[in-house]
């Protein structure tokens, strides 16, 4: 590790060098010595024991960091240094995420109210992840006017027995049992915060970014998981690819089945504009134009036209429409019925989609 440059700050009206706490200096030397030490090959069982002990030491340091973070947050020093909040200062200066900074401050603020939890962490019986969940629950319930006085013991017993992931559920149940109205209010706030952004790139590809509440997320996952299942030995797609394909398939089925509301009395669906040359795959023909995406290859136009309503539009030299034909269905209804009767569903190996989900 590189030597730290001496820092100065205005203290009591004058510029003074910042004195580092002696215990921090000693700790850094110990960490530097540990990090720079050469290590011999060790048996995986021994490495596992090292990991357990290292994690415990880190947890103890995390708790000490939290105490200091809470003490810092109780002052106006962050505002004096130009930060909006203590969390914001810690996030930037300590290179942490906003949620991690908030968790640290919360844990430090609640540590005196959780003496048994503090002892359990220092003894290595729970981790810092358990403690932050315990602290958040204590903060929520002690600030609620309708909740009973907080008792850490029942939740601590669950923390001792459960993983951090399961303990998160334990805390949620405890908060609901103590104050159902507050739990509902939090859930409503999360619902109000959900959003979805669709950003189209230069090539027409789409980037998705969003946030869903627990019920909304569960609804989406429940709809996608059956469509994203592994389809056999020939299915080499990653799970992420299968989920993306499932989202597209779900959207396509909603359009095909008429579940999406009509627009101006016309059934909502993909709209592709292409020349006859593009549709026939003639050499030198331009790309097709897909609404909301831009130019697409002729092969994509032909694939989409395999199951589409086609309208012919004749234009004059000035691109003014001369004639607009009635929409013609491809394939014809009789042909489609024959295919459905023959195949009774998707013919891809390993796929069990019903006929209504095929094109």
Tab-separated table of C-alpha atoms in Angstrom:
chain	number	residue	atom	x	y	z
A	1	UNK	CA	0.000	0.000	0.000
A	2	UNK	CA	1.247	3.485	-0.831
A	3	UNK	CA	2.068	6.060	1.845
A	4	UNK	CA	-0.738	8.484	2.583
A	5	UNK	CA	-0.198	12.180	1.829
A	6	UNK	CA	-0.583	14.335	4.975
A	7	UNK	CA	-3.993	16.006	5.068
A	8	UNK	CA	-4.890	19.430	6.455
A	9	UNK	CA	-8.212	20.936	7.486
A	10	UNK	CA	-9.639	24.053	9.099
A	11	UNK	CA	-10.070	23.214	12.765
A	12	UNK	CA	-11.104	25.858	15.293
A	13	UNK	CA	-10.442	28.635	12.799
A	14	UNK	CA	-6.967	27.597	11.636
A	15	UNK	CA	-5.424	25.184	9.125
A	16	UNK	CA	-4.063	22.231	11.042
A	17	UNK	CA	-2.638	18.847	10.045
A	18	UNK	CA	-5.019	15.988	10.572
A	19	UNK	CA	-3.733	13.638	13.227
A	20	UNK	CA	-4.433	10.003	12.574
A	21	UNK	CA	-5.665	7.959	15.504
A	22	UNK	CA	-2.916	5.751	16.892
A	23	UNK	CA	-5.113	2.663	16.652
A	24	UNK	CA	-5.740	3.370	12.940
A	25	UNK	CA	-1.988	3.640	12.322
A	26	UNK	CA	-1.426	0.351	14.115
A	27	UNK	CA	-4.266	-1.317	12.237
A	28	UNK	CA	-2.966	-0.149	8.857
A	29	UNK	CA	0.486	-1.514	9.602
A	30	UNK	CA	-1.009	-4.860	10.574
A	31	UNK	CA	-3.158	-4.979	7.428
A	32	UNK	CA	-0.234	-3.995	5.202
A	33	UNK	CA	1.909	-6.684	6.775
A	34	UNK	CA	-0.844	-9.250	6.320
A	35	UNK	CA	-1.563	-8.266	2.710
A	36	UNK	CA	2.104	-8.310	1.711
A	37	UNK	CA	2.955	-11.619	3.380
A	38	UNK	CA	3.853	-14.529	1.123
A	39	UNK	CA	1.499	-17.452	1.485
A	40	UNK	CA	2.264	-21.132	1.177
A	41	UNK	CA	-0.135	-23.578	-0.406
A	42	UNK	CA	-2.868	-24.583	2.016
A	43	UNK	CA	-5.463	-27.323	2.016
A	44	UNK	CA	-8.970	-26.149	0.981
A	45	UNK	CA	-10.232	-26.996	4.475
A	46	UNK	CA	-7.646	-24.607	5.927
A	47	UNK	CA	-8.522	-21.941	3.344
A	48	UNK	CA	-12.160	-22.270	4.329
A	49	UNK	CA	-11.270	-21.703	7.969
A	50	UNK	CA	-9.221	-18.648	6.934
A	51	UNK	CA	-12.247	-17.278	5.091
A	52	UNK	CA	-14.462	-17.675	8.149
A	53	UNK	CA	-11.982	-15.892	10.386
A	54	UNK	CA	-11.283	-13.115	7.868
A	55	UNK	CA	-14.994	-12.485	7.409
A	56	UNK	CA	-15.468	-12.244	11.173
A	57	UNK	CA	-12.625	-9.737	11.487
A	58	UNK	CA	-14.098	-7.684	8.646
A	59	UNK	CA	-17.506	-7.768	10.366
A	60	UNK	CA	-15.957	-6.444	13.582
A	61	UNK	CA	-14.289	-3.639	11.630
A	62	UNK	CA	-17.569	-2.919	9.844
A	63	UNK	CA	-19.264	-2.450	13.205
A	64	UNK	CA	-16.526	-0.076	14.362
A	65	UNK	CA	-16.837	1.817	11.063
A	66	UNK	CA	-20.573	2.098	11.704
A	67	UNK	CA	-20.055	3.592	15.147
A	68	UNK	CA	-17.761	6.235	13.681
A	69	UNK	CA	-20.107	6.836	10.730
A	70	UNK	CA	-23.020	7.476	13.095
A	71	UNK	CA	-20.905	9.832	15.194
A	72	UNK	CA	-19.884	11.728	12.036
A	73	UNK	CA	-23.495	11.866	10.808
A	74	UNK	CA	-24.536	13.480	14.095
A	75	UNK	CA	-22.410	16.547	13.246
A	76	UNK	CA	-22.691	19.183	10.522
A	77	UNK	CA	-19.207	18.453	9.172
A	78	UNK	CA	-20.494	16.921	5.927
A	79	UNK	CA	-22.474	20.066	5.167
A	80	UNK	CA	-19.449	22.220	6.001
A	81	UNK	CA	-17.483	20.266	3.387
A	82	UNK	CA	-20.133	20.795	0.724
A	83	UNK	CA	-22.024	17.501	0.869
A	84	UNK	CA	-25.808	17.403	0.922
A	85	UNK	CA	-25.966	14.749	3.646
A	86	UNK	CA	-23.580	12.677	5.768
A	87	UNK	CA	-24.594	9.645	3.685
A	88	UNK	CA	-23.526	11.503	0.555
A	89	UNK	CA	-20.149	12.407	2.068
A	90	UNK	CA	-19.508	8.832	3.219
A	91	UNK	CA	-20.614	7.476	-0.160
A	92	UNK	CA	-18.045	9.577	-2.001
A	93	UNK	CA	-15.165	9.803	0.458
A	94	UNK	CA	-15.323	6.176	1.606
A	95	UNK	CA	-16.033	4.809	-1.883
A	96	UNK	CA	-19.278	3.096	-0.929
A	97	UNK	CA	-22.742	2.781	-2.402
A	98	UNK	CA	-25.504	4.957	-1.023
A	99	UNK	CA	-27.315	1.984	0.496
A	100	UNK	CA	-24.121	0.756	2.181
A	101	UNK	CA	-23.479	4.211	3.648
A	102	UNK	CA	-27.025	4.403	4.992
A	103	UNK	CA	-26.745	0.890	6.444
A	104	UNK	CA	-23.512	1.816	8.219
A	105	UNK	CA	-25.005	4.941	9.789
A	106	UNK	CA	-28.139	3.057	10.826
A	107	UNK	CA	-26.119	0.253	12.426
A	108	UNK	CA	-24.006	2.769	14.325
A	109	UNK	CA	-27.045	4.691	15.537
A	110	UNK	CA	-28.782	1.556	16.809
A	111	UNK	CA	-25.800	-0.259	18.313
A	112	UNK	CA	-26.554	0.916	21.863
A	113	UNK	CA	-30.122	-0.346	21.534
A	114	UNK	CA	-28.865	-3.763	20.423
A	115	UNK	CA	-26.355	-4.856	23.084
A	116	UNK	CA	-26.982	-8.564	22.618
A	117	UNK	CA	-26.713	-8.237	18.850
A	118	UNK	CA	-23.433	-6.369	19.297
A	119	UNK	CA	-22.079	-9.129	21.520
A	120	UNK	CA	-23.209	-11.818	19.069
A	121	UNK	CA	-21.402	-10.100	16.205
A	122	UNK	CA	-18.199	-9.592	18.165
A	123	UNK	CA	-18.313	-13.269	19.150
A	124	UNK	CA	-18.721	-14.321	15.517
A	125	UNK	CA	-22.206	-15.770	16.015
A	126	UNK	CA	-23.850	-13.422	13.491
A	127	UNK	CA	-22.474	-11.369	10.615
A	128	UNK	CA	-22.618	-7.661	9.909
A	129	UNK	CA	-25.338	-8.360	7.345
A	130	UNK	CA	-27.514	-9.770	10.139
A	131	UNK	CA	-26.744	-6.791	12.343
A	132	UNK	CA	-27.684	-4.177	9.733
A	133	UNK	CA	-31.050	-5.886	9.196
A	134	UNK	CA	-31.595	-5.977	12.946
A	135	UNK	CA	-30.673	-2.281	13.154
A	136	UNK	CA	-33.006	-1.269	10.316
A	137	UNK	CA	-35.856	-3.160	11.981
A	138	UNK	CA	-35.132	-1.519	15.321
A	139	UNK	CA	-35.060	1.935	13.707
A	140	UNK	CA	-38.342	1.337	11.882
A	141	UNK	CA	-40.192	0.030	14.924
A	142	UNK	CA	-38.866	2.523	17.454
A	143	UNK	CA	-39.873	5.401	15.162
A	144	UNK	CA	-43.392	4.017	14.688
A	145	UNK	CA	-45.967	5.580	17.039
A	146	UNK	CA	-48.153	2.468	17.016
A	147	UNK	CA	-45.487	-0.210	17.496
A	148	UNK	CA	-44.645	-1.850	20.807
A	149	UNK	CA	-41.224	-1.217	22.427
A	150	UNK	CA	-38.582	-3.070	20.432
A	151	UNK	CA	-37.133	-6.262	21.905
A	152	UNK	CA	-34.119	-7.574	20.005
A	153	UNK	CA	-34.135	-11.059	21.528
A	154	UNK	CA	-36.733	-12.843	19.338
A	155	UNK	CA	-35.156	-11.593	16.119
A	156	UNK	CA	-31.642	-12.245	17.374
A	157	UNK	CA	-32.573	-15.883	17.961
A	158	UNK	CA	-33.625	-16.101	14.314
A	159	UNK	CA	-30.443	-14.348	13.170
A	160	UNK	CA	-28.378	-16.970	14.976
A	161	UNK	CA	-30.168	-19.756	13.106
A	162	UNK	CA	-30.771	-18.282	9.655
A	163	UNK	CA	-28.793	-16.964	6.692
A	164	UNK	CA	-28.817	-13.236	5.930
A	165	UNK	CA	-31.248	-13.812	3.067
A	166	UNK	CA	-33.735	-15.696	5.235
A	167	UNK	CA	-33.267	-13.282	8.123
A	168	UNK	CA	-34.368	-10.462	5.823
A	169	UNK	CA	-37.732	-12.227	5.570
A	170	UNK	CA	-37.799	-12.720	9.348
A	171	UNK	CA	-37.376	-8.971	9.830
A	172	UNK	CA	-40.104	-8.205	7.306
A	173	UNK	CA	-42.511	-10.506	9.165
A	174	UNK	CA	-41.574	-8.907	12.491
A	175	UNK	CA	-42.149	-5.394	11.164
A	176	UNK	CA	-45.532	-6.363	9.744
A	177	UNK	CA	-46.593	-8.055	12.974
A	178	UNK	CA	-45.604	-5.002	15.013
A	179	UNK	CA	-47.042	-2.344	12.679
A	180	UNK	CA	-49.043	-3.572	9.690
A	181	UNK	CA	-50.057	-0.045	8.648
A	182	UNK	CA	-46.449	1.106	8.421
A	183	UNK	CA	-45.546	-2.012	6.429
A	184	UNK	CA	-48.390	-1.277	4.013
A	185	UNK	CA	-47.314	2.353	3.672
A	186	UNK	CA	-43.777	1.253	2.792
A	187	UNK	CA	-45.146	-1.189	0.220
A	188	UNK	CA	-47.262	1.548	-1.372
A	189	UNK	CA	-44.210	3.824	-1.534
A	190	UNK	CA	-42.278	1.120	-3.369
A	191	UNK	CA	-45.148	0.637	-5.827
A	192	UNK	CA	-45.160	4.381	-6.499
A	193	UNK	CA	-41.426	4.239	-7.197
A	194	UNK	CA	-41.556	1.599	-9.933
A	195	UNK	CA	-40.568	2.681	-13.434
A	196	UNK	CA	-39.398	1.387	-16.795
A	197	UNK	CA	-37.151	3.193	-19.255
A	198	UNK	CA	-36.845	2.079	-22.880
A	199	UNK	CA	-33.928	3.665	-24.710
A	200	UNK	CA	-33.306	2.980	-28.384
A	201	UNK	CA	-29.710	2.851	-29.579
A	202	UNK	CA	-28.384	4.096	-32.892
A	203	UNK	CA	-28.910	0.704	-34.541
A	204	UNK	CA	-32.484	0.364	-33.277
A	205	UNK	CA	-31.562	-2.020	-30.457
A	206	UNK	CA	-33.275	-1.279	-27.166
A	207	UNK	CA	-31.830	-0.851	-23.688
A	208	UNK	CA	-34.105	-1.542	-20.709
A	209	UNK	CA	-33.756	-0.125	-17.227
A	210	UNK	CA	-36.343	-0.251	-14.500
A	211	UNK	CA	-37.510	-1.048	-11.011
A	212	UNK	CA	-40.499	-3.067	-9.801
A	213	UNK	CA	-42.039	-3.580	-6.409
A	214	UNK	CA	-42.103	-7.086	-4.953
A	215	UNK	CA	-45.532	-7.990	-6.355
A	216	UNK	CA	-44.803	-6.483	-9.755
A	217	UNK	CA	-41.477	-8.293	-9.912
A	218	UNK	CA	-43.050	-11.578	-8.866
A	219	UNK	CA	-45.740	-11.142	-11.522
A	220	UNK	CA	-43.150	-10.598	-14.234
A	221	UNK	CA	-40.998	-13.508	-13.078
A	222	UNK	CA	-44.010	-15.829	-12.858
A	223	UNK	CA	-44.946	-14.966	-16.443
A	224	UNK	CA	-41.402	-15.298	-17.815
A	225	UNK	CA	-40.064	-18.386	-16.041
A	226	UNK	CA	-42.221	-20.971	-17.909
A	227	UNK	CA	-41.227	-19.391	-21.235
A	228	UNK	CA	-37.542	-19.261	-20.286
A	229	UNK	CA	-37.103	-22.951	-19.485
A	230	UNK	CA	-34.242	-24.897	-20.984
A	231	UNK	CA	-35.545	-26.408	-24.238
A	232	UNK	CA	-33.295	-29.453	-24.533
A	233	UNK	CA	-29.782	-30.379	-25.615
A	234	UNK	CA	-29.885	-28.138	-28.684
A	235	UNK	CA	-30.747	-25.077	-26.586
A	236	UNK	CA	-27.374	-23.383	-26.026
A	237	UNK	CA	-28.777	-20.056	-24.819
A	238	UNK	CA	-27.671	-18.548	-21.517
A	239	UNK	CA	-30.285	-17.948	-18.842
A	240	UNK	CA	-30.147	-14.219	-19.506
A	241	UNK	CA	-30.783	-14.826	-23.194
A	242	UNK	CA	-33.691	-17.170	-22.412
A	243	UNK	CA	-35.289	-14.566	-20.151
A	244	UNK	CA	-34.897	-11.892	-22.831
A	245	UNK	CA	-36.428	-14.218	-25.428
A	246	UNK	CA	-39.274	-14.969	-23.007
A	247	UNK	CA	-40.041	-11.265	-22.598
A	248	UNK	CA	-40.175	-10.816	-26.378
A	249	UNK	CA	-42.336	-13.941	-26.739
A	250	UNK	CA	-44.733	-12.767	-24.035
A	251	UNK	CA	-45.079	-9.390	-25.756
A	252	UNK	CA	-45.600	-11.016	-29.152
A	253	UNK	CA	-48.318	-13.283	-27.766
A	254	UNK	CA	-50.112	-10.310	-26.196
A	255	UNK	CA	-50.109	-8.577	-29.588
A	256	UNK	CA	-51.119	-11.708	-31.517
A	257	UNK	CA	-53.987	-12.535	-29.177
A	258	UNK	CA	-55.415	-9.025	-29.221
A	259	UNK	CA	-54.832	-8.531	-25.492
A	260	UNK	CA	-53.294	-5.100	-26.139
A	261	UNK	CA	-55.862	-2.286	-26.596
A	262	UNK	CA	-56.422	-1.161	-30.187
A	263	UNK	CA	-55.057	2.147	-31.447
A	264	UNK	CA	-57.472	4.268	-33.510
A	265	UNK	CA	-59.685	1.212	-34.075
A	266	UNK	CA	-56.718	-0.730	-35.489
A	267	UNK	CA	-55.315	-3.755	-33.664
A	268	UNK	CA	-51.977	-2.851	-32.143
A	269	UNK	CA	-49.104	-4.741	-33.735
A	270	UNK	CA	-45.665	-4.326	-35.265
A	271	UNK	CA	-45.679	-2.138	-38.342
A	272	UNK	CA	-43.097	-2.701	-41.071
A	273	UNK	CA	-42.822	-0.576	-44.199
A	274	UNK	CA	-40.903	-2.115	-47.093
A	275	UNK	CA	-40.725	-2.051	-50.879
A	276	UNK	CA	-41.819	-4.991	-52.988
A	277	UNK	CA	-38.157	-5.536	-53.886
A	278	UNK	CA	-37.219	-5.772	-50.201
A	279	UNK	CA	-40.031	-8.216	-49.524
A	280	UNK	CA	-38.880	-10.417	-52.410
A	281	UNK	CA	-35.218	-10.207	-51.364
A	282	UNK	CA	-34.070	-8.605	-54.617
A	283	UNK	CA	-30.420	-7.590	-54.815
A	284	UNK	CA	-29.829	-3.895	-54.167
A	285	UNK	CA	-33.160	-3.372	-52.401
A	286	UNK	CA	-33.324	-1.034	-49.388
A	287	UNK	CA	-33.879	-2.204	-45.827
A	288	UNK	CA	-37.346	-2.322	-44.332
A	289	UNK	CA	-38.502	0.238	-41.753
A	290	UNK	CA	-39.796	-1.122	-38.444
A	291	UNK	CA	-41.759	1.275	-36.272
A	292	UNK	CA	-39.901	2.102	-33.020
A	293	UNK	CA	-36.725	0.444	-34.343
A	294	UNK	CA	-35.708	1.887	-37.715
A	295	UNK	CA	-34.113	0.002	-40.632
A	296	UNK	CA	-34.172	-3.814	-40.454
A	297	UNK	CA	-32.711	-6.387	-42.917
A	298	UNK	CA	-34.786	-7.810	-45.758
A	299	UNK	CA	-34.624	-11.267	-44.150
A	300	UNK	CA	-36.257	-9.830	-41.018
A	301	UNK	CA	-38.984	-8.253	-43.154
A	302	UNK	CA	-39.602	-11.615	-44.832
A	303	UNK	CA	-39.752	-13.426	-41.480
A	304	UNK	CA	-42.259	-10.960	-40.059
A	305	UNK	CA	-44.312	-11.145	-43.266
A	306	UNK	CA	-44.764	-14.910	-42.828
A	307	UNK	CA	-47.554	-14.156	-40.330
A	308	UNK	CA	-48.822	-10.670	-41.037
A	309	UNK	CA	-51.501	-8.477	-42.481
A	310	UNK	CA	-50.153	-6.975	-45.721
A	311	UNK	CA	-51.388	-3.701	-47.194
A	312	UNK	CA	-50.122	-2.577	-50.616
A	313	UNK	CA	-49.521	1.152	-51.049
A	314	UNK	CA	-48.715	2.552	-54.514
A	315	UNK	CA	-46.838	5.870	-54.601
A	316	UNK	CA	-46.189	8.287	-57.465
A	317	UNK	CA	-42.866	9.927	-58.299
A	318	UNK	CA	-43.424	12.488	-55.534
A	319	UNK	CA	-44.228	9.744	-52.952
A	320	UNK	CA	-47.907	10.686	-52.926
A	321	UNK	CA	-50.185	7.652	-52.430
A	322	UNK	CA	-52.030	6.584	-55.559
A	323	UNK	CA	-53.726	3.462	-54.243
A	324	UNK	CA	-54.092	1.690	-50.903
A	325	UNK	CA	-55.319	-1.897	-50.995
A	326	UNK	CA	-57.251	-3.727	-48.338
A	327	UNK	CA	-55.245	-5.657	-45.793
A	328	UNK	CA	-54.551	-9.241	-46.853
A	329	UNK	CA	-53.733	-11.885	-44.280
A	330	UNK	CA	-50.567	-14.006	-44.675
A	331	UNK	CA	-50.840	-16.928	-44.393
A	332	UNK	CA	-54.466	-17.332	-45.379
A	333	UNK	CA	-56.808	-18.411	-42.584
A	334	UNK	CA	-57.402	-21.820	-44.179
A	335	UNK	CA	-53.658	-22.459	-44.480
A	336	UNK	CA	-53.075	-21.513	-40.867
A	337	UNK	CA	-55.883	-23.774	-39.682
A	338	UNK	CA	-54.356	-26.652	-41.648
A	339	UNK	CA	-50.943	-26.066	-40.044
A	340	UNK	CA	-52.467	-25.931	-36.572
A	341	UNK	CA	-54.347	-29.173	-37.203
A	342	UNK	CA	-51.203	-30.880	-38.473
A	343	UNK	CA	-48.651	-29.697	-35.895
A	344	UNK	CA	-50.877	-28.981	-32.857
A	345	UNK	CA	-48.158	-26.728	-31.444
A	346	UNK	CA	-44.527	-25.705	-31.827
A	347	UNK	CA	-42.429	-28.167	-33.842
A	348	UNK	CA	-39.063	-27.076	-32.397
A	349	UNK	CA	-37.376	-30.023	-30.605
A	350	UNK	CA	-38.105	-29.869	-26.886
A	351	UNK	CA	-40.577	-26.974	-27.154
A	352	UNK	CA	-44.066	-27.582	-25.775
A	353	UNK	CA	-45.692	-24.264	-26.708
A	354	UNK	CA	-49.385	-24.694	-27.628
A	355	UNK	CA	-50.634	-23.714	-31.071
A	356	UNK	CA	-51.878	-20.341	-29.846
A	357	UNK	CA	-48.279	-19.372	-29.024
A	358	UNK	CA	-46.839	-20.237	-32.450
A	359	UNK	CA	-46.566	-18.207	-35.625
